[in-house]
Amino acid sequence: MLSSSDAKSSIKIIIGTVQGDTHDIGKNIVSAMLEGAGFQVKDLGFDVTPESFVTAIKEGGVQVVGMSSLVTTNMLSMKETIEAIVEAGIRDKVKIIIGGAPVTQEYADK
């Protein structure tokens, strides 16, 4: 029902569960809610490498990158992915949001 909305946004979002993590229920819920709100969402799936995030951004028009991790030890992949985005010279082109059960505001601020 969420995805059936006629509302459309020009904002493109990519979303994925970071490398090393195969948990995607929360990511799938967020993706469905974003689509229902009219955003253009490309779901990269789970166990997504930093390089795959970078490639998806470079394919064009992406304004928001969403990353998820349920396993605390895999949260480091979020940092590695952000570093890859910075190294690719495209960090200033996207907003980054992170989530998952172990993610705190303090971690997101870092």
mmCIF file of C-alpha atoms in Angstrom:
data_model
loop_
_atom_site.group_PDB
_atom_site.id
_atom_site.type_symbol
_atom_site.label_atom_id
_atom_site.label_comp_id
_atom_site.label_asym_id
_atom_site.label_seq_id
_atom_site.Cartn_x
_atom_site.Cartn_y
_atom_site.Cartn_z
ATOM 1 C CA MET A 1 0.000 0.000 0.000
ATOM 2 C CA LEU A 2 2.854 2.398 0.785
ATOM 3 C CA SER A 3 4.372 2.003 -2.671
ATOM 4 C CA SER A 4 1.089 2.656 -4.455
ATOM 5 C CA SER A 5 1.131 6.394 -3.718
ATOM 6 C CA ASP A 6 0.919 8.733 -6.704
ATOM 7 C CA ALA A 7 3.218 11.251 -5.002
ATOM 8 C CA LYS A 8 6.523 11.547 -6.833
ATOM 9 C CA SER A 9 9.707 13.276 -5.807
ATOM 10 C CA SER A 10 12.734 14.146 -7.890
ATOM 11 C CA ILE A 11 14.967 12.996 -5.042
ATOM 12 C CA LYS A 12 16.874 9.790 -5.799
ATOM 13 C CA ILE A 13 17.971 7.576 -2.935
ATOM 14 C CA ILE A 14 20.155 4.499 -2.884
ATOM 15 C CA ILE A 15 19.936 2.238 0.121
ATOM 16 C CA GLY A 16 21.766 -0.905 1.154
ATOM 17 C CA THR A 17 22.992 -3.042 4.010
ATOM 18 C CA VAL A 18 26.751 -2.606 4.288
ATOM 19 C CA GLN A 19 29.404 -5.174 3.452
ATOM 20 C CA GLY A 20 29.550 -8.129 5.819
ATOM 21 C CA ASP A 21 25.940 -7.831 6.963
ATOM 22 C CA THR A 22 23.050 -9.840 5.533
ATOM 23 C CA HIS A 23 20.259 -8.423 7.695
ATOM 24 C CA ASP A 24 17.842 -6.424 5.585
ATOM 25 C CA ILE A 25 14.382 -6.396 7.169
ATOM 26 C CA GLY A 26 14.759 -2.896 8.617
ATOM 27 C CA LYS A 27 16.299 -1.615 5.382
ATOM 28 C CA ASN A 28 13.404 -3.094 3.425
ATOM 29 C CA ILE A 29 10.878 -1.361 5.683
ATOM 30 C CA VAL A 30 12.649 1.998 5.329
ATOM 31 C CA SER A 31 12.897 1.509 1.562
ATOM 32 C CA ALA A 32 9.162 0.786 1.293
ATOM 33 C CA MET A 33 8.306 3.813 3.408
ATOM 34 C CA LEU A 34 10.523 6.076 1.299
ATOM 35 C CA GLU A 35 8.966 4.755 -1.908
ATOM 36 C CA GLY A 36 5.518 5.282 -0.399
ATOM 37 C CA ALA A 37 6.465 8.881 0.319
ATOM 38 C CA GLY A 38 7.260 9.303 -3.378
ATOM 39 C CA PHE A 39 11.053 9.117 -3.348
ATOM 40 C CA GLN A 40 12.868 7.302 -6.150
ATOM 41 C CA VAL A 41 14.608 4.448 -4.325
ATOM 42 C CA LYS A 42 17.176 2.017 -5.661
ATOM 43 C CA ASP A 43 17.748 -0.818 -3.193
ATOM 44 C CA LEU A 44 21.268 -2.227 -3.533
ATOM 45 C CA GLY A 45 20.446 -5.209 -1.304
ATOM 46 C CA PHE A 46 22.649 -6.576 1.452
ATOM 47 C CA ASP A 47 26.381 -7.201 1.866
ATOM 48 C CA VAL A 48 26.996 -4.171 -0.369
ATOM 49 C CA THR A 49 30.632 -3.217 -0.889
ATOM 50 C CA PRO A 50 31.824 0.369 -0.587
ATOM 51 C CA GLU A 51 32.687 0.248 -4.294
ATOM 52 C CA SER A 52 29.098 -0.695 -5.148
ATOM 53 C CA PHE A 53 27.792 2.306 -3.237
ATOM 54 C CA VAL A 54 30.261 4.561 -5.087
ATOM 55 C CA THR A 55 29.291 3.103 -8.461
ATOM 56 C CA ALA A 56 25.593 3.598 -7.755
ATOM 57 C CA ILE A 57 26.188 7.237 -6.820
ATOM 58 C CA LYS A 58 28.229 7.843 -9.958
ATOM 59 C CA GLU A 59 25.495 6.349 -12.152
ATOM 60 C CA GLY A 60 23.741 9.623 -11.695
ATOM 61 C CA GLY A 61 21.349 11.800 -9.866
ATOM 62 C CA VAL A 62 21.612 10.243 -6.415
ATOM 63 C CA GLN A 63 21.123 12.789 -3.652
ATOM 64 C CA VAL A 64 20.788 10.528 -0.593
ATOM 65 C CA VAL A 65 22.693 7.400 0.437
ATOM 66 C CA GLY A 66 21.189 5.163 3.102
ATOM 67 C CA MET A 67 23.280 2.525 4.865
ATOM 68 C CA SER A 68 22.131 -0.100 7.320
ATOM 69 C CA SER A 69 23.829 -2.533 9.672
ATOM 70 C CA LEU A 70 22.374 -4.775 12.333
ATOM 71 C CA VAL A 71 25.664 -6.302 13.480
ATOM 72 C CA THR A 72 27.837 -4.014 15.614
ATOM 73 C CA THR A 73 31.111 -5.277 14.138
ATOM 74 C CA ASN A 74 29.869 -4.502 10.619
ATOM 75 C CA MET A 75 29.174 -0.884 11.495
ATOM 76 C CA LEU A 76 32.819 -0.254 10.569
ATOM 77 C CA SER A 77 31.765 -0.923 6.979
ATOM 78 C CA MET A 78 29.685 2.265 7.178
ATOM 79 C CA LYS A 79 32.838 4.238 7.939
ATOM 80 C CA GLU A 80 34.728 2.462 5.148
ATOM 81 C CA THR A 81 31.905 3.196 2.718
ATOM 82 C CA ILE A 82 31.871 6.883 3.638
ATOM 83 C CA GLU A 83 35.653 6.993 3.240
ATOM 84 C CA ALA A 84 35.299 5.429 -0.235
ATOM 85 C CA ILE A 85 32.706 8.067 -1.153
ATOM 86 C CA VAL A 86 35.096 10.801 0.034
ATOM 87 C CA GLU A 87 38.029 9.267 -1.877
ATOM 88 C CA ALA A 88 35.888 9.130 -5.026
ATOM 89 C CA GLY A 89 35.370 12.892 -4.713
ATOM 90 C CA ILE A 90 31.577 12.678 -4.538
ATOM 91 C CA ARG A 91 30.903 13.183 -0.815
ATOM 92 C CA ASP A 92 29.690 16.744 -1.328
ATOM 93 C CA LYS A 93 27.040 15.515 -3.791
ATOM 94 C CA VAL A 94 25.093 13.321 -1.352
ATOM 95 C CA LYS A 95 23.518 13.329 2.080
ATOM 96 C CA ILE A 96 24.267 10.174 4.046
ATOM 97 C CA ILE A 97 21.875 8.518 6.465
ATOM 98 C CA ILE A 98 22.711 5.468 8.543
ATOM 99 C CA GLY A 99 20.577 3.138 10.568
ATOM 100 C CA GLY A 100 20.226 -0.205 12.239
ATOM 101 C CA ALA A 101 19.499 -1.435 15.733
ATOM 102 C CA PRO A 102 22.996 -0.772 17.172
ATOM 103 C CA VAL A 103 23.382 2.657 15.518
ATOM 104 C CA THR A 104 23.256 5.562 17.951
ATOM 105 C CA GLN A 105 23.164 9.297 17.352
ATOM 106 C CA GLU A 106 26.681 9.483 18.794
ATOM 107 C CA TYR A 107 27.936 6.961 16.225
ATOM 108 C CA ALA A 108 26.151 8.783 13.402
ATOM 109 C CA ASP A 109 27.728 12.079 14.477
ATOM 110 C CA LYS A 110 31.183 10.521 14.207
#
